[in-house]
Short mmCIF file of N, CA and C in Angstrom, two decimals:
data_model
loop_
_atom_site.label_atom_id
_atom_site.label_comp_id
_atom_site.label_asym_id
_atom_site.label_seq_id
_atom_site.Cartn_x
_atom_site.Cartn_y
_atom_site.Cartn_z
N MET J 1 -7.03 87.16 -10.96
CA MET J 1 -6.97 85.87 -10.31
C MET J 1 -7.49 84.83 -11.30
N SER J 2 -6.83 83.70 -11.36
CA SER J 2 -7.19 82.69 -12.33
C SER J 2 -8.48 81.98 -11.93
N LEU J 3 -9.11 81.37 -12.90
CA LEU J 3 -10.35 80.63 -12.66
C LEU J 3 -10.11 79.48 -11.70
N GLY J 4 -8.96 78.83 -11.80
CA GLY J 4 -8.64 77.72 -10.90
C GLY J 4 -8.56 78.17 -9.45
N LYS J 5 -7.95 79.32 -9.20
CA LYS J 5 -7.84 79.84 -7.83
C LYS J 5 -9.22 80.21 -7.30
N LYS J 6 -10.03 80.88 -8.12
CA LYS J 6 -11.36 81.26 -7.68
C LYS J 6 -12.21 80.03 -7.38
N THR J 7 -12.09 79.02 -8.21
CA THR J 7 -12.85 77.79 -8.00
C THR J 7 -12.42 77.12 -6.71
N ARG J 8 -11.11 77.05 -6.47
CA ARG J 8 -10.61 76.42 -5.25
C ARG J 8 -11.07 77.18 -4.02
N GLN J 9 -11.02 78.50 -4.06
CA GLN J 9 -11.47 79.30 -2.93
C GLN J 9 -12.96 79.09 -2.68
N PHE J 10 -13.73 79.06 -3.75
CA PHE J 10 -15.18 78.86 -3.60
C PHE J 10 -15.47 77.53 -2.95
N PHE J 11 -14.83 76.46 -3.43
CA PHE J 11 -15.11 75.13 -2.87
C PHE J 11 -14.57 74.97 -1.46
N THR J 12 -13.47 75.63 -1.13
CA THR J 12 -12.96 75.60 0.24
C THR J 12 -13.96 76.27 1.18
N ALA J 13 -14.43 77.44 0.80
CA ALA J 13 -15.41 78.15 1.62
C ALA J 13 -16.71 77.36 1.74
N LEU J 14 -17.16 76.80 0.63
CA LEU J 14 -18.39 76.01 0.64
C LEU J 14 -18.25 74.79 1.55
N ALA J 15 -17.12 74.11 1.48
CA ALA J 15 -16.91 72.93 2.32
C ALA J 15 -16.90 73.32 3.80
N LEU J 16 -16.26 74.41 4.14
CA LEU J 16 -16.23 74.85 5.53
C LEU J 16 -17.62 75.23 6.02
N ILE J 17 -18.37 75.94 5.19
CA ILE J 17 -19.73 76.32 5.57
C ILE J 17 -20.58 75.08 5.79
N LEU J 18 -20.49 74.12 4.88
CA LEU J 18 -21.29 72.90 5.03
C LEU J 18 -20.90 72.11 6.27
N VAL J 19 -19.61 71.97 6.52
CA VAL J 19 -19.17 71.21 7.69
C VAL J 19 -19.63 71.88 8.97
N LEU J 20 -19.42 73.19 9.05
CA LEU J 20 -19.76 73.90 10.28
C LEU J 20 -21.27 74.06 10.46
N ALA J 21 -22.01 74.15 9.36
CA ALA J 21 -23.45 74.35 9.47
C ALA J 21 -24.21 73.05 9.71
N THR J 22 -23.66 71.93 9.29
CA THR J 22 -24.42 70.68 9.40
C THR J 22 -24.02 69.82 10.58
N THR J 23 -22.96 70.17 11.25
CA THR J 23 -22.56 69.39 12.41
C THR J 23 -22.63 70.26 13.64
N SER J 24 -22.63 69.63 14.75
CA SER J 24 -22.74 70.37 16.00
C SER J 24 -21.75 69.82 17.01
N ALA J 25 -21.07 70.70 17.68
CA ALA J 25 -20.12 70.26 18.70
C ALA J 25 -20.83 69.53 19.82
N CYS J 26 -22.07 69.88 20.06
CA CYS J 26 -22.82 69.25 21.14
C CYS J 26 -23.17 67.80 20.82
N GLN J 27 -23.19 67.42 19.54
CA GLN J 27 -23.56 66.08 19.16
C GLN J 27 -22.39 65.11 19.17
N ALA J 28 -21.18 65.62 19.31
CA ALA J 28 -20.01 64.76 19.27
C ALA J 28 -20.01 63.82 20.47
N ASN J 29 -19.72 62.57 20.23
CA ASN J 29 -19.63 61.60 21.32
C ASN J 29 -18.22 61.58 21.85
N GLN J 30 -17.87 62.63 22.54
CA GLN J 30 -16.53 62.75 23.08
C GLN J 30 -16.66 62.96 24.58
N THR J 31 -15.66 62.53 25.29
CA THR J 31 -15.68 62.74 26.72
C THR J 31 -15.41 64.21 27.00
N LYS J 32 -16.15 64.76 27.92
CA LYS J 32 -15.98 66.17 28.25
C LYS J 32 -14.84 66.33 29.23
N ALA J 33 -14.02 67.32 29.00
CA ALA J 33 -12.92 67.60 29.92
C ALA J 33 -13.47 68.26 31.17
N LYS J 34 -12.89 67.92 32.29
CA LYS J 34 -13.32 68.47 33.55
C LYS J 34 -12.19 69.31 34.13
N ALA J 35 -12.57 70.19 35.00
CA ALA J 35 -11.57 71.03 35.65
C ALA J 35 -10.64 70.14 36.48
N PRO J 36 -9.37 70.50 36.58
CA PRO J 36 -8.45 69.68 37.35
C PRO J 36 -8.80 69.71 38.84
N THR J 37 -8.76 68.58 39.43
CA THR J 37 -8.98 68.45 40.86
C THR J 37 -7.97 67.44 41.37
N ALA J 38 -7.98 67.22 42.66
CA ALA J 38 -7.10 66.20 43.23
C ALA J 38 -7.48 64.83 42.70
N LEU J 39 -8.77 64.65 42.37
CA LEU J 39 -9.22 63.36 41.85
C LEU J 39 -9.02 63.24 40.35
N ASN J 40 -8.82 64.36 39.65
CA ASN J 40 -8.69 64.36 38.20
C ASN J 40 -7.46 65.18 37.80
N PRO J 41 -6.25 64.74 38.14
CA PRO J 41 -5.06 65.54 37.87
C PRO J 41 -4.57 65.45 36.43
N ARG J 42 -5.20 64.64 35.59
CA ARG J 42 -4.68 64.40 34.24
C ARG J 42 -5.20 65.38 33.20
N VAL J 43 -5.96 66.36 33.57
CA VAL J 43 -6.41 67.35 32.61
C VAL J 43 -5.20 68.15 32.15
N THR J 44 -5.05 68.28 30.84
CA THR J 44 -3.87 68.95 30.31
C THR J 44 -4.09 70.45 30.18
N TYR J 45 -3.01 71.17 30.01
CA TYR J 45 -3.05 72.62 29.83
C TYR J 45 -3.89 72.98 28.61
N GLN J 46 -3.71 72.25 27.51
CA GLN J 46 -4.44 72.55 26.28
C GLN J 46 -5.94 72.44 26.50
N GLN J 47 -6.39 71.45 27.25
CA GLN J 47 -7.81 71.29 27.50
C GLN J 47 -8.37 72.50 28.25
N LEU J 48 -7.61 73.03 29.17
CA LEU J 48 -8.07 74.17 29.94
C LEU J 48 -8.13 75.42 29.08
N GLU J 49 -7.27 75.54 28.10
CA GLU J 49 -7.19 76.74 27.28
C GLU J 49 -8.24 76.81 26.18
N GLN J 50 -8.88 75.71 25.81
CA GLN J 50 -9.82 75.75 24.69
C GLN J 50 -11.17 76.33 25.07
N GLY J 51 -11.43 76.51 26.34
CA GLY J 51 -12.68 77.13 26.74
C GLY J 51 -12.72 77.35 28.23
N ASN J 52 -13.38 78.43 28.65
CA ASN J 52 -13.50 78.67 30.07
C ASN J 52 -14.86 78.23 30.61
N THR J 53 -15.64 77.55 29.77
CA THR J 53 -16.87 76.89 30.20
C THR J 53 -16.85 75.49 29.58
N PRO J 54 -17.58 74.54 30.13
CA PRO J 54 -17.60 73.21 29.52
C PRO J 54 -18.08 73.23 28.06
N ALA J 55 -19.13 73.99 27.77
CA ALA J 55 -19.64 74.06 26.40
C ALA J 55 -18.62 74.74 25.48
N GLY J 56 -17.99 75.79 25.98
CA GLY J 56 -16.97 76.48 25.19
C GLY J 56 -15.76 75.61 24.93
N GLN J 57 -15.34 74.88 25.93
CA GLN J 57 -14.20 73.98 25.76
C GLN J 57 -14.50 72.91 24.73
N GLU J 58 -15.68 72.36 24.78
CA GLU J 58 -16.07 71.32 23.83
C GLU J 58 -16.13 71.88 22.41
N PHE J 59 -16.66 73.10 22.26
CA PHE J 59 -16.74 73.70 20.94
C PHE J 59 -15.35 74.02 20.40
N GLY J 60 -14.47 74.55 21.24
CA GLY J 60 -13.10 74.84 20.80
C GLY J 60 -12.38 73.58 20.32
N LYS J 61 -12.55 72.51 21.07
CA LYS J 61 -11.94 71.24 20.68
C LYS J 61 -12.54 70.74 19.35
N TRP J 62 -13.84 70.86 19.23
CA TRP J 62 -14.52 70.41 18.01
C TRP J 62 -14.06 71.20 16.79
N VAL J 63 -13.87 72.52 16.94
CA VAL J 63 -13.44 73.35 15.81
C VAL J 63 -12.10 72.87 15.28
N VAL J 64 -11.14 72.61 16.17
CA VAL J 64 -9.81 72.17 15.74
C VAL J 64 -9.91 70.81 15.05
N GLN J 65 -10.69 69.90 15.61
CA GLN J 65 -10.81 68.55 15.02
C GLN J 65 -11.53 68.58 13.67
N THR J 66 -12.52 69.43 13.53
CA THR J 66 -13.33 69.47 12.31
C THR J 66 -12.65 70.22 11.18
N ALA J 67 -11.75 71.12 11.49
CA ALA J 67 -11.13 72.00 10.50
C ALA J 67 -10.16 71.28 9.57
N LYS J 68 -9.82 70.06 9.85
CA LYS J 68 -8.97 69.24 8.98
C LYS J 68 -7.67 69.94 8.58
N GLY J 69 -6.97 70.45 9.58
CA GLY J 69 -5.66 71.04 9.32
C GLY J 69 -5.66 72.51 8.97
N LEU J 70 -6.83 73.16 8.87
CA LEU J 70 -6.86 74.59 8.56
C LEU J 70 -6.72 75.45 9.82
N ILE J 71 -7.05 74.87 10.97
CA ILE J 71 -6.99 75.60 12.24
C ILE J 71 -6.12 74.79 13.20
N SER J 72 -5.10 75.44 13.76
CA SER J 72 -4.19 74.72 14.66
C SER J 72 -4.61 74.83 16.12
N ASP J 73 -5.36 75.87 16.48
CA ASP J 73 -5.77 76.04 17.86
C ASP J 73 -7.04 76.89 17.89
N ALA J 74 -7.85 76.67 18.92
CA ALA J 74 -9.08 77.45 19.08
C ALA J 74 -9.38 77.57 20.56
N TYR J 75 -10.02 78.65 20.93
CA TYR J 75 -10.46 78.84 22.31
C TYR J 75 -11.79 79.59 22.30
N VAL J 76 -12.59 79.34 23.32
CA VAL J 76 -13.87 80.04 23.49
C VAL J 76 -13.86 80.68 24.88
N ARG J 77 -14.23 81.94 24.95
CA ARG J 77 -14.31 82.65 26.21
C ARG J 77 -15.73 83.16 26.40
N ASP J 78 -16.29 82.85 27.55
CA ASP J 78 -17.61 83.34 27.96
C ASP J 78 -18.72 82.99 26.97
N ASN J 79 -18.53 81.96 26.18
CA ASN J 79 -19.51 81.48 25.20
C ASN J 79 -19.93 82.54 24.20
N ASP J 80 -19.11 83.58 24.00
CA ASP J 80 -19.43 84.57 22.97
C ASP J 80 -18.20 85.06 22.21
N LYS J 81 -17.02 84.56 22.55
CA LYS J 81 -15.80 84.92 21.83
C LYS J 81 -15.07 83.65 21.41
N LEU J 82 -14.82 83.52 20.13
CA LEU J 82 -14.07 82.38 19.59
C LEU J 82 -12.80 82.91 18.96
N GLY J 83 -11.68 82.43 19.42
CA GLY J 83 -10.40 82.79 18.83
C GLY J 83 -9.81 81.56 18.15
N ILE J 84 -9.31 81.74 16.95
CA ILE J 84 -8.69 80.62 16.23
C ILE J 84 -7.33 81.04 15.70
N VAL J 85 -6.45 80.07 15.59
CA VAL J 85 -5.14 80.27 14.95
C VAL J 85 -5.15 79.42 13.69
N ILE J 86 -5.02 80.08 12.54
CA ILE J 86 -5.05 79.36 11.28
C ILE J 86 -3.67 78.80 10.96
N THR J 87 -3.64 77.83 10.07
CA THR J 87 -2.38 77.26 9.62
C THR J 87 -1.95 77.96 8.32
N PRO J 88 -0.74 77.75 7.88
CA PRO J 88 -0.30 78.37 6.62
C PRO J 88 -1.08 77.88 5.40
N GLN J 89 -1.84 76.81 5.52
CA GLN J 89 -2.65 76.32 4.40
C GLN J 89 -3.78 77.28 4.02
N VAL J 90 -4.20 78.13 4.95
CA VAL J 90 -5.27 79.08 4.67
C VAL J 90 -4.66 80.29 3.98
N ARG J 91 -5.14 80.56 2.79
CA ARG J 91 -4.63 81.68 2.01
C ARG J 91 -5.35 82.96 2.44
N PRO J 92 -4.69 84.11 2.33
CA PRO J 92 -5.31 85.38 2.76
C PRO J 92 -6.72 85.64 2.21
N PRO J 93 -7.01 85.36 0.93
CA PRO J 93 -8.37 85.63 0.45
C PRO J 93 -9.44 84.70 1.08
N GLU J 94 -9.01 83.62 1.72
CA GLU J 94 -9.95 82.67 2.29
C GLU J 94 -10.29 82.98 3.75
N VAL J 95 -9.60 83.94 4.36
CA VAL J 95 -9.75 84.19 5.80
C VAL J 95 -11.16 84.66 6.14
N LYS J 96 -11.72 85.60 5.37
CA LYS J 96 -13.07 86.10 5.68
C LYS J 96 -14.12 85.01 5.52
N ASP J 97 -13.97 84.17 4.49
CA ASP J 97 -14.93 83.06 4.31
C ASP J 97 -14.85 82.09 5.48
N LEU J 98 -13.65 81.82 5.94
CA LEU J 98 -13.48 80.94 7.09
C LEU J 98 -14.11 81.57 8.33
N ALA J 99 -13.89 82.85 8.53
CA ALA J 99 -14.47 83.55 9.69
C ALA J 99 -16.00 83.52 9.62
N ARG J 100 -16.56 83.73 8.44
CA ARG J 100 -18.02 83.70 8.26
C ARG J 100 -18.56 82.30 8.57
N SER J 101 -17.88 81.27 8.13
CA SER J 101 -18.30 79.89 8.41
C SER J 101 -18.26 79.62 9.91
N LEU J 102 -17.22 80.09 10.57
CA LEU J 102 -17.10 79.88 12.00
C LEU J 102 -18.19 80.64 12.77
N VAL J 103 -18.53 81.83 12.31
CA VAL J 103 -19.61 82.59 12.95
C VAL J 103 -20.92 81.80 12.85
N GLN J 104 -21.19 81.20 11.70
CA GLN J 104 -22.42 80.42 11.53
C GLN J 104 -22.46 79.22 12.47
N GLY J 105 -21.37 78.49 12.54
CA GLY J 105 -21.32 77.34 13.44
C GLY J 105 -21.37 77.75 14.90
N PHE J 106 -20.70 78.84 15.23
CA PHE J 106 -20.68 79.36 16.59
C PHE J 106 -22.09 79.79 17.01
N HIS J 107 -22.79 80.46 16.08
CA HIS J 107 -24.15 80.92 16.36
C HIS J 107 -25.10 79.75 16.59
N GLN J 108 -24.93 78.66 15.85
CA GLN J 108 -25.80 77.49 16.05
C GLN J 108 -25.61 76.88 17.43
N ASN J 109 -24.40 76.92 17.94
CA ASN J 109 -24.11 76.33 19.24
C ASN J 109 -24.33 77.28 20.40
N PHE J 110 -24.27 78.57 20.15
CA PHE J 110 -24.47 79.59 21.19
C PHE J 110 -25.43 80.65 20.64
N PRO J 111 -26.72 80.30 20.50
CA PRO J 111 -27.69 81.22 19.88
C PRO J 111 -28.08 82.37 20.81
N ASN J 112 -28.77 83.33 20.22
CA ASN J 112 -29.37 84.45 20.94
C ASN J 112 -28.36 85.32 21.67
N ARG J 113 -27.23 85.54 21.06
CA ARG J 113 -26.23 86.43 21.65
C ARG J 113 -25.34 87.01 20.55
N ASP J 114 -24.77 88.15 20.84
CA ASP J 114 -23.78 88.73 19.94
C ASP J 114 -22.50 87.91 20.08
N LEU J 115 -21.83 87.67 18.96
CA LEU J 115 -20.64 86.82 18.96
C LEU J 115 -19.47 87.54 18.31
N LYS J 116 -18.28 87.07 18.66
CA LYS J 116 -17.06 87.63 18.09
C LYS J 116 -16.14 86.46 17.74
N VAL J 117 -15.61 86.46 16.51
CA VAL J 117 -14.63 85.46 16.08
C VAL J 117 -13.35 86.20 15.73
N LEU J 118 -12.28 85.85 16.44
CA LEU J 118 -10.98 86.47 16.22
C LEU J 118 -10.09 85.48 15.47
N VAL J 119 -9.58 85.88 14.33
CA VAL J 119 -8.74 85.00 13.52
C VAL J 119 -7.30 85.48 13.62
N TYR J 120 -6.43 84.57 14.05
CA TYR J 120 -5.01 84.87 14.22
C TYR J 120 -4.18 84.12 13.18
N ALA J 121 -3.11 84.74 12.74
CA ALA J 121 -2.16 84.11 11.82
C ALA J 121 -1.38 83.03 12.58
N PRO J 122 -0.64 82.18 11.86
CA PRO J 122 0.17 81.17 12.55
C PRO J 122 1.15 81.75 13.56
N ASP J 123 1.59 83.00 13.36
CA ASP J 123 2.50 83.63 14.32
C ASP J 123 1.74 84.32 15.46
N LYS J 124 0.45 84.07 15.56
CA LYS J 124 -0.44 84.58 16.63
C LYS J 124 -0.75 86.07 16.51
N GLU J 125 -0.55 86.66 15.34
CA GLU J 125 -0.91 88.05 15.12
C GLU J 125 -2.37 88.11 14.64
N LEU J 126 -3.16 89.00 15.22
CA LEU J 126 -4.57 89.13 14.86
C LEU J 126 -4.69 89.60 13.42
N ILE J 127 -5.47 88.86 12.63
CA ILE J 127 -5.67 89.20 11.22
C ILE J 127 -7.00 89.92 11.04
N VAL J 128 -8.07 89.30 11.54
CA VAL J 128 -9.41 89.86 11.34
C VAL J 128 -10.29 89.47 12.52
N THR J 129 -11.25 90.35 12.81
CA THR J 129 -12.27 90.06 13.81
C THR J 129 -13.62 90.14 13.13
N ALA J 130 -14.41 89.08 13.27
CA ALA J 130 -15.77 89.05 12.73
C ALA J 130 -16.73 89.23 13.90
N ASN J 131 -17.57 90.24 13.81
CA ASN J 131 -18.55 90.53 14.86
C ASN J 131 -19.94 90.21 14.34
N TYR J 132 -20.64 89.33 15.06
CA TYR J 132 -22.00 88.96 14.68
C TYR J 132 -22.98 89.67 15.60
N ASN J 133 -23.92 90.43 15.01
CA ASN J 133 -24.96 91.11 15.77
C ASN J 133 -26.22 90.26 15.71
N ASN J 134 -26.65 89.77 16.84
CA ASN J 134 -27.79 88.86 16.89
C ASN J 134 -29.09 89.53 16.45
N GLN J 135 -29.29 90.81 16.78
CA GLN J 135 -30.53 91.48 16.42
C GLN J 135 -30.64 91.70 14.92
N SER J 136 -29.57 92.13 14.29
CA SER J 136 -29.62 92.41 12.85
C SER J 136 -29.23 91.20 12.01
N ASN J 137 -28.68 90.17 12.66
CA ASN J 137 -28.22 88.97 11.96
C ASN J 137 -27.15 89.31 10.91
N GLN J 138 -26.31 90.30 11.23
CA GLN J 138 -25.27 90.78 10.32
C GLN J 138 -23.89 90.50 10.89
N VAL J 139 -22.93 90.26 9.98
CA VAL J 139 -21.54 90.09 10.36
C VAL J 139 -20.75 91.27 9.83
N THR J 140 -19.98 91.91 10.70
CA THR J 140 -19.08 92.98 10.28
C THR J 140 -17.65 92.55 10.60
N TYR J 141 -16.71 93.11 9.85
CA TYR J 141 -15.31 92.72 10.01
C TYR J 141 -14.48 93.93 10.40
N GLN J 142 -13.48 93.67 11.24
CA GLN J 142 -12.53 94.72 11.64
C GLN J 142 -11.13 94.26 11.29
#
């Protein structure tokens, strides 16, 4: 692998780690989506799919907005599972670094629990699963 490719991969991973580690979805001044009701019929399908809890929905939305085109969709289930769909801009060697960055940001927003980050290709095929163990503070990949 050329020095230019290694340098680009390093800086891409570093930028993602810095963005995800220094910002918080909870700090965003965004309106929170609410469950659809007769009084609030304008909630869209996409808003419902990004999380099954208010905090999870907000984090899923934040991930897509913060990723700057590297992630096309994200969802959070039960505040311990994050699924993302990457765009073709993410190269295969960068997937684990992206997953590790997402685990760090996910852990900051949902501490004291085991977490799972599922990374899907643009065609929605599962590429890698990153499992974070809260007790050992270790990430393993499947």
